[in-house]
């Protein structure tokens, strides 16, 4: 959920970055049949992203704080 510059300043190895500002345009990249673990610096973007994903019928969404 981080913006590109935030992602490159530190991220979990193997993570795929989709900034919250681009999430709706990139939904097709996210599988609905696998667990998605969201993380950001404060947790606020996670919550927004989770709401978007739930509205699009993603059911296995977790937050990493």
GROMACS .gro file of C-alpha atoms in nm:
model
   65
    1UNK     CA    1   0.000   0.000   0.000
    2UNK     CA    2   0.307   0.220   0.010
    3UNK     CA    3   0.399   0.475  -0.250
    4UNK     CA    4   0.699   0.373  -0.459
    5UNK     CA    5   0.959   0.579  -0.272
    6UNK     CA    6   0.837   0.439   0.063
    7UNK     CA    7   0.853   0.083  -0.066
    8UNK     CA    8   1.213   0.119  -0.180
    9UNK     CA    9   1.317   0.272   0.152
   10UNK     CA   10   1.220  -0.057   0.319
   11UNK     CA   11   0.993  -0.354   0.253
   12UNK     CA   12   0.943  -0.724   0.323
   13UNK     CA   13   1.146  -0.948   0.090
   14UNK     CA   14   0.922  -1.084  -0.184
   15UNK     CA   15   0.649  -0.825  -0.128
   16UNK     CA   16   0.461  -0.684  -0.423
   17UNK     CA   17   0.396  -0.313  -0.396
   18UNK     CA   18   0.068  -0.167  -0.512
   19UNK     CA   19   0.026   0.189  -0.384
   20UNK     CA   20  -0.320   0.263  -0.248
   21UNK     CA   21  -0.349   0.536  -0.511
   22UNK     CA   22  -0.324   0.268  -0.785
   23UNK     CA   23  -0.512  -0.019  -0.618
   24UNK     CA   24  -0.838   0.010  -0.813
   25UNK     CA   25  -0.652   0.016  -1.144
   26UNK     CA   26  -0.444  -0.291  -1.052
   27UNK     CA   27  -0.706  -0.521  -0.895
   28UNK     CA   28  -0.672  -0.774  -1.177
   29UNK     CA   29  -0.317  -0.846  -1.056
   30UNK     CA   30  -0.445  -0.975  -0.722
   31UNK     CA   31  -0.572  -1.332  -0.696
   32UNK     CA   32  -0.904  -1.379  -0.518
   33UNK     CA   33  -0.816  -1.737  -0.423
   34UNK     CA   34  -0.506  -1.657  -0.213
   35UNK     CA   35  -0.446  -1.477   0.114
   36UNK     CA   36  -0.350  -1.113   0.073
   37UNK     CA   37  -0.148  -0.953   0.352
   38UNK     CA   38  -0.157  -0.575   0.353
   39UNK     CA   39   0.092  -0.350   0.525
   40UNK     CA   40   0.188   0.015   0.535
   41UNK     CA   41   0.371   0.241   0.778
   42UNK     CA   42   0.081   0.344   1.002
   43UNK     CA   43  -0.196   0.097   0.915
   44UNK     CA   44  -0.436   0.361   0.783
   45UNK     CA   45  -0.387   0.274   0.416
   46UNK     CA   46  -0.427  -0.095   0.503
   47UNK     CA   47  -0.776  -0.027   0.634
   48UNK     CA   48  -0.873   0.172   0.325
   49UNK     CA   49  -0.733  -0.096   0.095
   50UNK     CA   50  -0.910  -0.374   0.285
   51UNK     CA   51  -1.244  -0.195   0.243
   52UNK     CA   52  -1.183  -0.162  -0.131
   53UNK     CA   53  -1.087  -0.529  -0.162
   54UNK     CA   54  -1.386  -0.648   0.043
   55UNK     CA   55  -1.622  -0.450  -0.180
   56UNK     CA   56  -1.465  -0.632  -0.477
   57UNK     CA   57  -1.528  -0.974  -0.312
   58UNK     CA   58  -1.177  -1.048  -0.185
   59UNK     CA   59  -1.239  -1.259   0.124
   60UNK     CA   60  -0.895  -1.359   0.257
   61UNK     CA   61  -0.740  -1.023   0.345
   62UNK     CA   62  -0.515  -0.973   0.649
   63UNK     CA   63  -0.336  -0.673   0.799
   64UNK     CA   64   0.023  -0.675   0.917
   65UNK     CA   65   0.087  -0.407   1.177
   0.00000   0.00000   0.00000
